[in-house]
PDB file of C-alpha atoms in Angstrom:
ATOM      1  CA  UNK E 102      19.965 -39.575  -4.997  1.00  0.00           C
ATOM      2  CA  UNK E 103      21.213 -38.356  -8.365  1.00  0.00           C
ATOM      3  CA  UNK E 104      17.927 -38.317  -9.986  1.00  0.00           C
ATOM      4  CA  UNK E 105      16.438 -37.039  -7.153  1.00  0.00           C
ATOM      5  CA  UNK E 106      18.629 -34.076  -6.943  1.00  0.00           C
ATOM      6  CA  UNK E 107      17.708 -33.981 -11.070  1.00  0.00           C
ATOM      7  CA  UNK E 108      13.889 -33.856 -11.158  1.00  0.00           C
ATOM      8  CA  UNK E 109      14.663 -30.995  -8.067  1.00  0.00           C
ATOM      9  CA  UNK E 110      16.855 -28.698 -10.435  1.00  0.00           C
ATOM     10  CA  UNK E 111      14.159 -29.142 -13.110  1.00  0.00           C
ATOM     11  CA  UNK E 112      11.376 -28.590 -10.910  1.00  0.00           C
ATOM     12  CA  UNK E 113      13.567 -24.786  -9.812  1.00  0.00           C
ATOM     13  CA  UNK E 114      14.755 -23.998 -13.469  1.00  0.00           C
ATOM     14  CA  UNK E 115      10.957 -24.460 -14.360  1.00  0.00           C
ATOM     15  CA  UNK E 116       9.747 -21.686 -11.545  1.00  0.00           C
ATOM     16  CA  UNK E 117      13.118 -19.625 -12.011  1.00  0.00           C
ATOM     17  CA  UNK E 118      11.593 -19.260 -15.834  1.00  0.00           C
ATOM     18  CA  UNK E 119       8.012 -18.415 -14.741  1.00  0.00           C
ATOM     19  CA  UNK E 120       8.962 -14.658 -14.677  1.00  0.00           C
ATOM     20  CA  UNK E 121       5.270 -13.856 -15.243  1.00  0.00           C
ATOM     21  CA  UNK E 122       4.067 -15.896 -12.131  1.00  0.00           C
ATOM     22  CA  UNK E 123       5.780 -13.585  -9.159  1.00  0.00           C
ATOM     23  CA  UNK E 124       4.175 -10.091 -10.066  1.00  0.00           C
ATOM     24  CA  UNK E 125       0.935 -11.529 -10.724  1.00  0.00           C
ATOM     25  CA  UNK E 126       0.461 -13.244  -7.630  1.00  0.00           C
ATOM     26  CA  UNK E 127       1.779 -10.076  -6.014  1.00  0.00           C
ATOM     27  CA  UNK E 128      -0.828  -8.021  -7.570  1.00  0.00           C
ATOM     28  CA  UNK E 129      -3.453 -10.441  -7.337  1.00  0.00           C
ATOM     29  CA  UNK E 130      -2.685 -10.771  -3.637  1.00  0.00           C
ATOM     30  CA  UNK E 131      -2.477  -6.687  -3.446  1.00  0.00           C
ATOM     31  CA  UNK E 132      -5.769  -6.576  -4.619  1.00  0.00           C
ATOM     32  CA  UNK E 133      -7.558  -9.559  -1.935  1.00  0.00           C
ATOM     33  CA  UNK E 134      -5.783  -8.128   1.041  1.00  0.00           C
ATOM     34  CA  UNK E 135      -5.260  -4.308   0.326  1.00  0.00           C
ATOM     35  CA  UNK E 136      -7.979  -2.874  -2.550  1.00  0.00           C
ATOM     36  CA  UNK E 137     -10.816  -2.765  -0.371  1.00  0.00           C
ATOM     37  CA  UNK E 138      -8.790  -1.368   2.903  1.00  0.00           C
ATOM     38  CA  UNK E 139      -7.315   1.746   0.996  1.00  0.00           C
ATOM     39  CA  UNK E 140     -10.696   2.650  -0.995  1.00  0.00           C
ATOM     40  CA  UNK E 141     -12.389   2.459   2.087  1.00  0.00           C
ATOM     41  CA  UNK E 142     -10.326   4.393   3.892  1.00  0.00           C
ATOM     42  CA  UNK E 143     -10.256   6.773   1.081  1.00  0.00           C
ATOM     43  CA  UNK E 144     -14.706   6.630   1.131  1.00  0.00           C
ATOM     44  CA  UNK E 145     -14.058   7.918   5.324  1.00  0.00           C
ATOM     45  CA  UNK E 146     -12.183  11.150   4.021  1.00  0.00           C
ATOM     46  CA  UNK E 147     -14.712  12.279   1.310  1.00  0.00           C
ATOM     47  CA  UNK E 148     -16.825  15.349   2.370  1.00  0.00           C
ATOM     48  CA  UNK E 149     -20.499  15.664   1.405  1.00  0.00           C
ATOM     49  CA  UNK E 150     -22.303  15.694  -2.278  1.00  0.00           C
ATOM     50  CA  UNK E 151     -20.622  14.815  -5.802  1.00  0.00           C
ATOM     51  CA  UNK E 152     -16.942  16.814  -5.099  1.00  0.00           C
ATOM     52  CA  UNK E 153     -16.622  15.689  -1.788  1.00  0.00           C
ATOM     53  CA  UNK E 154     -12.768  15.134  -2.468  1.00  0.00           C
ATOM     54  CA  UNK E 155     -12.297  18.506  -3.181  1.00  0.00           C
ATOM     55  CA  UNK E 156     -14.170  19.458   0.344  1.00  0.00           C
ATOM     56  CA  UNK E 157     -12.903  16.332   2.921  1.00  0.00           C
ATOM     57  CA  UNK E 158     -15.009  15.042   5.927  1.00  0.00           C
ATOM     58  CA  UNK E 159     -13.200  16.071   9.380  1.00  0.00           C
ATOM     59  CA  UNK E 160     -12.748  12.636   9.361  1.00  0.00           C
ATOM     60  CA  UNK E 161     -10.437  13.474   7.355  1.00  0.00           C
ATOM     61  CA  UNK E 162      -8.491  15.839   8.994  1.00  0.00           C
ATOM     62  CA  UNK E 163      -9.199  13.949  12.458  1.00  0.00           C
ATOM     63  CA  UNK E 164      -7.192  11.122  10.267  1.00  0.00           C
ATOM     64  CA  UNK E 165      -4.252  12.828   8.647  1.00  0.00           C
ATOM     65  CA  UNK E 166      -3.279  15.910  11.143  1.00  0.00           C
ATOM     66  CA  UNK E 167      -4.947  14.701  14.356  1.00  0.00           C
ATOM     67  CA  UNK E 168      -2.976  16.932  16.685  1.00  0.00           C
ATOM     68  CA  UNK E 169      -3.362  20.228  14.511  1.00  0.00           C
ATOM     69  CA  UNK E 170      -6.844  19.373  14.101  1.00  0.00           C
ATOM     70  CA  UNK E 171      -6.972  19.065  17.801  1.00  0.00           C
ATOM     71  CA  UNK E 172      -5.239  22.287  18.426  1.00  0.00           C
ATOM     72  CA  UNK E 173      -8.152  24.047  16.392  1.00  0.00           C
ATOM     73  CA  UNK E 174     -10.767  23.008  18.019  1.00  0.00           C
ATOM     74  CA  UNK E 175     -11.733  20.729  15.686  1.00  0.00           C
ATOM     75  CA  UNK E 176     -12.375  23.254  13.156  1.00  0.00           C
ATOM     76  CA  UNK E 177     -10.946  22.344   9.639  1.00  0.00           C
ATOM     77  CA  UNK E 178     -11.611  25.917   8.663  1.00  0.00           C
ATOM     78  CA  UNK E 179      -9.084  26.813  11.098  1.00  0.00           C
ATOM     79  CA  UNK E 180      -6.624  24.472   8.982  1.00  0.00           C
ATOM     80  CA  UNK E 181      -4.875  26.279   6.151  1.00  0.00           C
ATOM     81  CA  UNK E 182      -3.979  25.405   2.235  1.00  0.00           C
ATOM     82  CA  UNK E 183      -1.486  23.244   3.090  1.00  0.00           C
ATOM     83  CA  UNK E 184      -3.787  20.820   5.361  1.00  0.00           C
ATOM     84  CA  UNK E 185      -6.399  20.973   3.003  1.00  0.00           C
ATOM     85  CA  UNK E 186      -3.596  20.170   0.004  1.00  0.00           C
ATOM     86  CA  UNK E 187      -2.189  17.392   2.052  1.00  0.00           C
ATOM     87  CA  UNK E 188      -5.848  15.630   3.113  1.00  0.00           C
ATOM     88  CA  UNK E 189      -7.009  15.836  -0.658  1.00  0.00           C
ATOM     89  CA  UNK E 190      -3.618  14.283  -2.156  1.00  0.00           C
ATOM     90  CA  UNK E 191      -4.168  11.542   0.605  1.00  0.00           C
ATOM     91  CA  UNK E 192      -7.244  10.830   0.008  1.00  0.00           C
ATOM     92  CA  UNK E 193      -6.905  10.818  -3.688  1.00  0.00           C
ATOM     93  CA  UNK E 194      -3.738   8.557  -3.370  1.00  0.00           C
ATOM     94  CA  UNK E 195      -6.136   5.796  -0.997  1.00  0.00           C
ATOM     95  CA  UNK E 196      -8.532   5.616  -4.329  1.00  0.00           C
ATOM     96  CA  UNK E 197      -5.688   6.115  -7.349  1.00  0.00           C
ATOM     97  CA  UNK E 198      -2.807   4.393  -5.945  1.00  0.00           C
ATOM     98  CA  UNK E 199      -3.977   0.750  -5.394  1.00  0.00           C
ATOM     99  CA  UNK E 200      -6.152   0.622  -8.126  1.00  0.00           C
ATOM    100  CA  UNK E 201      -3.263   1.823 -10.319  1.00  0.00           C
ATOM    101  CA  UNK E 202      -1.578  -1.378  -9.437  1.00  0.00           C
ATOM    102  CA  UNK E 203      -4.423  -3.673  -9.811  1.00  0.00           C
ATOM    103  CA  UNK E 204      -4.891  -2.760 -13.194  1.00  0.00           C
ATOM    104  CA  UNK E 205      -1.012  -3.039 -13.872  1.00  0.00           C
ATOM    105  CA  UNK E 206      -0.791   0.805 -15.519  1.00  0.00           C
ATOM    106  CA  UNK E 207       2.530   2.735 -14.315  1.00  0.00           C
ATOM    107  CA  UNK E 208       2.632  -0.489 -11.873  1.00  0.00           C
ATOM    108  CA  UNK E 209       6.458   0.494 -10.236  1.00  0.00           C
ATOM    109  CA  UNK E 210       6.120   3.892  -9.641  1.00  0.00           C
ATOM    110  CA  UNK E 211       2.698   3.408  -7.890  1.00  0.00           C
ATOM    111  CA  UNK E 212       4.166   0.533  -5.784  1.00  0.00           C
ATOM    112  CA  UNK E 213       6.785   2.669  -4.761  1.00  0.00           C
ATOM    113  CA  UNK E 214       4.598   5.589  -4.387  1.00  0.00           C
ATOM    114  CA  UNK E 215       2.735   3.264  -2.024  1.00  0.00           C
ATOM    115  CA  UNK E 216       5.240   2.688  -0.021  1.00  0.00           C
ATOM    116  CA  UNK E 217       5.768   6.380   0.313  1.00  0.00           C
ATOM    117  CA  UNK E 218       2.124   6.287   1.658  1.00  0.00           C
ATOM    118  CA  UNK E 219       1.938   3.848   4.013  1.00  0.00           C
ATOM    119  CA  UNK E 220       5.582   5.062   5.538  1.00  0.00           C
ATOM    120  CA  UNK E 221       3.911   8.205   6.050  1.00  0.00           C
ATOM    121  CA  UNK E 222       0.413   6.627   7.175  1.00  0.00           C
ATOM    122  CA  UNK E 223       2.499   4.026  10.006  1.00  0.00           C
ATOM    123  CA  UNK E 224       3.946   7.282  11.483  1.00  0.00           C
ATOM    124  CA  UNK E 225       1.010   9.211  11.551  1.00  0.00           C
ATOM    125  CA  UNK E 226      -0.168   6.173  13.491  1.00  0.00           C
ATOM    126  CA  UNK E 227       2.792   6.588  15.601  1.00  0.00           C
ATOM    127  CA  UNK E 228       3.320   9.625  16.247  1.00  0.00           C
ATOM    128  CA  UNK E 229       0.148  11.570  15.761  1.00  0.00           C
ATOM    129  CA  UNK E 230      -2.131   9.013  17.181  1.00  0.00           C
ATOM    130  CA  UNK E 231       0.507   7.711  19.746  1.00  0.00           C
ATOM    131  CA  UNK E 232      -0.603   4.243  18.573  1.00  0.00           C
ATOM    132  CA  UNK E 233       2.814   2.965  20.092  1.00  0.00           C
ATOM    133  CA  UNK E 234       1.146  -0.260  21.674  1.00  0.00           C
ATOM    134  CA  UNK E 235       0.369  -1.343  18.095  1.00  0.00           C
ATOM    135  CA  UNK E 236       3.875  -1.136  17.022  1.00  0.00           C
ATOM    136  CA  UNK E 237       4.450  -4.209  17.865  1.00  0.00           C
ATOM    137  CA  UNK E 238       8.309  -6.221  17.787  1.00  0.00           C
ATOM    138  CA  UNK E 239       9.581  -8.190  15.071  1.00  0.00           C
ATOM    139  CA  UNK E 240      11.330 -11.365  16.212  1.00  0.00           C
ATOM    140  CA  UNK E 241       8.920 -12.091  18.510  1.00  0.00           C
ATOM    141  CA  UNK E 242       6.493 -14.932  19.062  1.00  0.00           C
ATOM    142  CA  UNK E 243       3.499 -12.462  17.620  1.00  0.00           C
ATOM    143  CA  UNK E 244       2.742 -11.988  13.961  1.00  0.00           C
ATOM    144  CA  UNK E 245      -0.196  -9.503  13.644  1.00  0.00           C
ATOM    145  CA  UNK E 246       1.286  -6.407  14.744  1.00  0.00           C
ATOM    146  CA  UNK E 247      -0.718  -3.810  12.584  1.00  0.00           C
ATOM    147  CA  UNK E 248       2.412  -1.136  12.374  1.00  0.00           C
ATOM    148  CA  UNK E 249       5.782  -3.058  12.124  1.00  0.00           C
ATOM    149  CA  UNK E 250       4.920  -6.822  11.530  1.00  0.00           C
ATOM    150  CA  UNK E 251       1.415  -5.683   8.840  1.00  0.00           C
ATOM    151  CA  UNK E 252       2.731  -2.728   7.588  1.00  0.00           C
ATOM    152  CA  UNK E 253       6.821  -4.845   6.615  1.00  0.00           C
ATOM    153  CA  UNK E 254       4.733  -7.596   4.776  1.00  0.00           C
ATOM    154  CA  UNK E 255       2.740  -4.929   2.806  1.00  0.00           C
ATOM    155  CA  UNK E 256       5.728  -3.460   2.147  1.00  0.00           C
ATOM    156  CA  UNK E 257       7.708  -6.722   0.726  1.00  0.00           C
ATOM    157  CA  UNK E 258       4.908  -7.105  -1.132  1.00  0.00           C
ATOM    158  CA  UNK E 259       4.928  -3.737  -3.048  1.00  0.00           C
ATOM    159  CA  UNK E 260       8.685  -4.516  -3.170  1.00  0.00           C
ATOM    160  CA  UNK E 261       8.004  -7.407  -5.425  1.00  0.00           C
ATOM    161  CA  UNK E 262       5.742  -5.257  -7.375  1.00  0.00           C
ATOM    162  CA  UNK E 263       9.030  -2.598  -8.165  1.00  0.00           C
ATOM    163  CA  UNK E 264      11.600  -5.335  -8.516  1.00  0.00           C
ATOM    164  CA  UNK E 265       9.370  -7.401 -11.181  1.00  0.00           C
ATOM    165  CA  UNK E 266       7.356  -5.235 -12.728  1.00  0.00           C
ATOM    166  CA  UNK E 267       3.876  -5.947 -13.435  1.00  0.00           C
ATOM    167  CA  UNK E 268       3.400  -8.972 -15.114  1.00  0.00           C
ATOM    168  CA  UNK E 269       2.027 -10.162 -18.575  1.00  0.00           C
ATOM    169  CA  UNK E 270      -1.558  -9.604 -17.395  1.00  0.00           C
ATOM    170  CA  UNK E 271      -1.239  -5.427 -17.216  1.00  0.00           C
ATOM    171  CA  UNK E 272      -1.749  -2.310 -18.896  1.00  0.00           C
ATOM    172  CA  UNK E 273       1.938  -1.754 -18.550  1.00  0.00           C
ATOM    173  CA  UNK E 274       2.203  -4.971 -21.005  1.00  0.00           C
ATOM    174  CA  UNK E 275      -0.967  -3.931 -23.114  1.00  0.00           C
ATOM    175  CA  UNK E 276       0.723  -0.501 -23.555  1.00  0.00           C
ATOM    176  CA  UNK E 277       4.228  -1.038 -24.186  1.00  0.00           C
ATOM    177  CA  UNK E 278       5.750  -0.142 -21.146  1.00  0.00           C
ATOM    178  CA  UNK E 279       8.283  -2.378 -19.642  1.00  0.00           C
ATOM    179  CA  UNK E 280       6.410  -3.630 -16.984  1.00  0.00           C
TER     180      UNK E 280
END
């Protein structure tokens, strides 16, 4: 039982001192699940010709403000500065944000400026697109909830991302930064 118990607290102080291997797999696994969602979300915002970000699709707006945008008719003229500021940072963040933390360059602060984002995109869900059946319960016999049960795992995961950094395989690392 002794040696048992022995190859068991090599076989932990062995992954305990593979600091590189939890914030790669968390990036690597950022970028299979959640890359292509956010740039093509971000593609379904862009307006027309070569500086469509600076002029978003009502899509867009639809998206982001869908009850203002309702209340104008579905007229994003009728929008002011400050929806047309908010749709371009969001759109910009879908595109900058995740592949920020692929490529391991200011890795924490765009994980935790991702979780800023999709916080603000699961109540938007909520409570602009009254999307309350896809809430969903945790502690239930479900896991696929988009909102709560999706949206906590994507979360962990970018939690990962802050707590250990980026890994050996970054431009954080490449740089300089602690990563």
């Amino acid at each position: 039982m002794s040696q048992l118990l022995g190859l068991y607290r090599h076989a932990t102080d062995r992954l305990e001192s593979a600091d590189w291997l939890l914030p790669t797999l968390a990036r690597f696994l950022f970028a299979a699940v959640l890359l292509v969602y956010f740039v093509n979300a971000g593609v379904t915002k862009l307006g027309d010709g070569p500086l469509g970000i600076l002029s978003p699709s009502t899509g867009a707006y639809a998206q982001i403000f869908p009850r203002a945008f309702e209340a104008v008719g579905y007229d994003s003229d009728a929008l002011g500065l400050f929806h047309w500021i908010v749709v371009v940072a969001g759109t910009l963040a879908e595109f900058i944000l995740p592949i920020l933390i692929v490529l391991g360059l200011f890795t924490r602060l765009s994980a935790l400026a991702m979780i800023g984002f999709v916080t603000v995109q699961s109540l938007t869900d909520l409570f602009g697109h009254g999307q309350w059946s896809a809430l969903g319960s945790w502690f239930d016999r479900f896991p696929d909830a988009p909102i709560l049960d999706q949206r906590a795992l994507w979360i962990f995961l970018l939690s990962v991302i802050i707590v250990k950094g980026a890994g050996p395989l970054s431009l954080d690392r490449r740089l300089g930064h602690k990563s």
